Amino acid sequence: KRQGINAEYGKLKHLRKVSSSLEENKDLFSDIVSSANKMTEICQIQIRKEVHYQEERENTHVHQQAAREKDMSNFLLELDEKRKHIDQQHEDLVTRITSQYDRQE
């Protein structure tokens, strides 16, 4: 009987140590969880910033591309106007030369 009581007492003593150790570590575990939550928040903020940055870059790229296309379109319109002007000058020159040639005959 005595051995059984001693064994139970030993188990109880061990359980008290475990309980005491868990109680002491409760704050440590709480701190670890708190730190993990803070790190998660920081990571989420960083991810949101990165997504926002990527969206801004894409939007900027789209605007820059649109501006380049508009510049190119304006350039082509200007070129077309110059070509029309040169065509008109050429036509006028041909008309003048033809009329001079006709007068000489």
Tab-separated table of N, CA and C in Angstrom, residues 41-89:
chain	number	residue	atom	x	y	z
A	41	GLU	N	0.882	40.978	-39.200
A	41	GLU	CA	0.359	42.298	-39.575
A	41	GLU	C	1.360	43.053	-40.437
A	42	ILE	N	2.617	43.038	-40.023
A	42	ILE	CA	3.661	43.735	-40.773
A	42	ILE	C	3.769	43.155	-42.187
A	43	CYS	N	3.748	41.833	-42.279
A	43	CYS	CA	3.827	41.191	-43.599
A	43	CYS	C	2.632	41.563	-44.471
A	44	GLN	N	1.437	41.586	-43.880
A	44	GLN	CA	0.238	41.948	-44.642
A	44	GLN	C	0.328	43.391	-45.133
A	45	ILE	N	0.814	44.284	-44.285
A	45	ILE	CA	0.977	45.690	-44.687
A	45	ILE	C	1.993	45.777	-45.827
A	46	GLN	N	3.091	45.049	-45.684
A	46	GLN	CA	4.133	45.063	-46.719
A	46	GLN	C	3.590	44.524	-48.041
A	47	ILE	N	2.798	43.466	-47.969
A	47	ILE	CA	2.208	42.888	-49.183
A	47	ILE	C	1.262	43.892	-49.828
A	48	ARG	N	0.419	44.553	-49.004
A	48	ARG	CA	-0.496	45.562	-49.559
A	48	ARG	C	0.285	46.694	-50.215
A	49	LYS	N	1.380	47.126	-49.583
A	49	LYS	CA	2.213	48.188	-50.163
A	49	LYS	C	2.783	47.736	-51.502
A	50	GLU	N	3.276	46.498	-51.552
A	50	GLU	CA	3.881	45.972	-52.782
A	50	GLU	C	2.840	45.875	-53.896
A	51	VAL	N	1.641	45.398	-53.550
A	51	VAL	CA	0.565	45.308	-54.548
A	51	VAL	C	0.222	46.703	-55.062
A	52	HIS	N	0.110	47.660	-54.139
A	52	HIS	CA	-0.202	49.041	-54.521
A	52	HIS	C	0.901	49.596	-55.434
A	53	TYR	N	2.161	49.327	-55.066
A	53	TYR	CA	3.301	49.799	-55.853
A	53	TYR	C	3.246	49.204	-57.263
A	54	GLN	N	2.957	47.896	-57.351
A	54	GLN	CA	2.869	47.241	-58.663
A	54	GLN	C	1.736	47.851	-59.491
A	55	GLU	N	0.585	48.100	-58.853
A	55	GLU	CA	-0.540	48.708	-59.570
A	55	GLU	C	-0.167	50.096	-60.072
A	56	GLU	N	0.517	50.865	-59.232
A	56	GLU	CA	0.959	52.206	-59.632
A	56	GLU	C	1.902	52.130	-60.825
A	57	ARG	N	2.847	51.171	-60.769
A	57	ARG	CA	3.784	51.010	-61.881
A	57	ARG	C	3.058	50.653	-63.167
A	58	GLU	N	2.073	49.739	-63.045
A	58	GLU	CA	1.313	49.345	-64.233
A	58	GLU	C	0.521	50.527	-64.779
A	59	ASN	N	-0.116	51.292	-63.878
A	59	ASN	CA	-0.891	52.460	-64.312
A	59	ASN	C	0.021	53.489	-64.979
A	60	THR	N	1.184	53.715	-64.374
A	60	THR	CA	2.146	54.660	-64.939
A	60	THR	C	2.575	54.186	-66.317
A	61	HIS	N	2.842	52.889	-66.416
A	61	HIS	CA	3.261	52.323	-67.704
A	61	HIS	C	2.155	52.520	-68.751
A	62	VAL	N	0.914	52.277	-68.362
A	62	VAL	CA	-0.217	52.443	-69.286
A	62	VAL	C	-0.314	53.898	-69.731
A	63	HIS	N	-0.188	54.834	-68.765
A	63	HIS	CA	-0.261	56.262	-69.108
A	63	HIS	C	0.904	56.670	-70.017
A	64	GLN	N	2.099	56.163	-69.693
A	64	GLN	CA	3.260	56.487	-70.528
A	64	GLN	C	3.074	55.938	-71.939
A	65	GLN	N	2.546	54.722	-72.025
A	65	GLN	CA	2.318	54.111	-73.335
A	65	GLN	C	1.293	54.935	-74.114
A	66	ALA	N	0.217	55.357	-73.443
A	66	ALA	CA	-0.810	56.169	-74.104
A	66	ALA	C	-0.208	57.497	-74.575
A	67	ALA	N	0.637	58.100	-73.746
A	67	ALA	CA	1.275	59.368	-74.118
A	67	ALA	C	2.194	59.163	-75.333
A	68	ARG	N	2.950	58.062	-75.340
A	68	ARG	CA	3.826	57.774	-76.490
A	68	ARG	C	2.998	57.574	-77.756
A	69	GLU	N	1.882	56.845	-77.612
A	69	GLU	CA	1.025	56.606	-78.775
A	69	GLU	C	0.424	57.914	-79.288
A	70	LYS	N	0.036	58.797	-78.361
A	70	LYS	CA	-0.518	60.091	-78.769
A	70	LYS	C	0.556	60.924	-79.478
A	71	ASP	N	1.764	60.945	-78.910
A	71	ASP	CA	2.875	61.666	-79.547
A	71	ASP	C	3.134	61.128	-80.954
A	72	MET	N	3.128	59.801	-81.072
A	72	MET	CA	3.373	59.188	-82.374
A	72	MET	C	2.245	59.550	-83.340
A	73	SER	N	1.024	59.521	-82.854
A	73	SER	CA	-0.120	59.880	-83.696
A	73	SER	C	-0.007	61.333	-84.169
A	74	ASN	N	0.338	62.225	-83.242
A	74	ASN	CA	0.526	63.637	-83.604
A	74	ASN	C	1.663	63.802	-84.618
A	75	PHE	N	2.736	63.067	-84.397
A	75	PHE	CA	3.871	63.118	-85.303
A	75	PHE	C	3.455	62.657	-86.705
A	76	LEU	N	2.685	61.560	-86.765
A	76	LEU	CA	2.240	61.051	-88.067
A	76	LEU	C	1.284	62.026	-88.752
A	77	LEU	N	0.421	62.667	-87.966
A	77	LEU	CA	-0.481	63.681	-88.547
A	77	LEU	C	0.330	64.849	-89.117
A	78	GLU	N	1.325	65.273	-88.357
A	78	GLU	CA	2.187	66.371	-88.804
A	78	GLU	C	2.939	65.974	-90.084
A	79	LEU	N	3.442	64.750	-90.104
A	79	LEU	CA	4.127	64.252	-91.286
A	79	LEU	C	3.190	64.227	-92.494
A	80	ASP	N	1.963	63.787	-92.254
A	80	ASP	CA	0.980	63.723	-93.333
A	80	ASP	C	0.687	65.119	-93.874
A	81	GLU	N	0.577	66.098	-92.970
A	81	GLU	CA	0.345	67.481	-93.405
A	81	GLU	C	1.520	67.982	-94.244
A	82	LYS	N	2.735	67.680	-93.802
A	82	LYS	CA	3.922	68.094	-94.558
A	82	LYS	C	3.952	67.423	-95.923
A	83	ARG	N	3.588	66.136	-95.957
A	83	ARG	CA	3.550	65.416	-97.234
A	83	ARG	C	2.531	66.058	-98.176
A	84	LYS	N	1.352	66.408	-97.651
A	84	LYS	CA	0.328	67.059	-98.475
A	84	LYS	C	0.844	68.394	-99.013
A	85	HIS	N	1.541	69.141	-98.140
A	85	HIS	CA	2.100	70.432	-98.537
A	85	HIS	C	3.127	70.234	-99.659
A	86	ILE	N	3.997	69.252	-99.508
A	86	ILE	CA	5.013	68.969	-100.530
A	86	ILE	C	4.336	68.518	-101.825
A	87	ASP	N	3.309	67.663	-101.685
A	87	ASP	CA	2.566	67.229	-102.886
A	87	ASP	C	1.970	68.438	-103.611
A	88	GLN	N	1.418	69.370	-102.827
A	88	GLN	CA	0.814	70.570	-103.431
A	88	GLN	C	1.881	71.422	-104.126
A	89	GLN	N	3.040	71.571	-103.459
A	89	GLN	CA	4.135	72.330	-104.071
A	89	GLN	C	4.596	71.658	-105.370
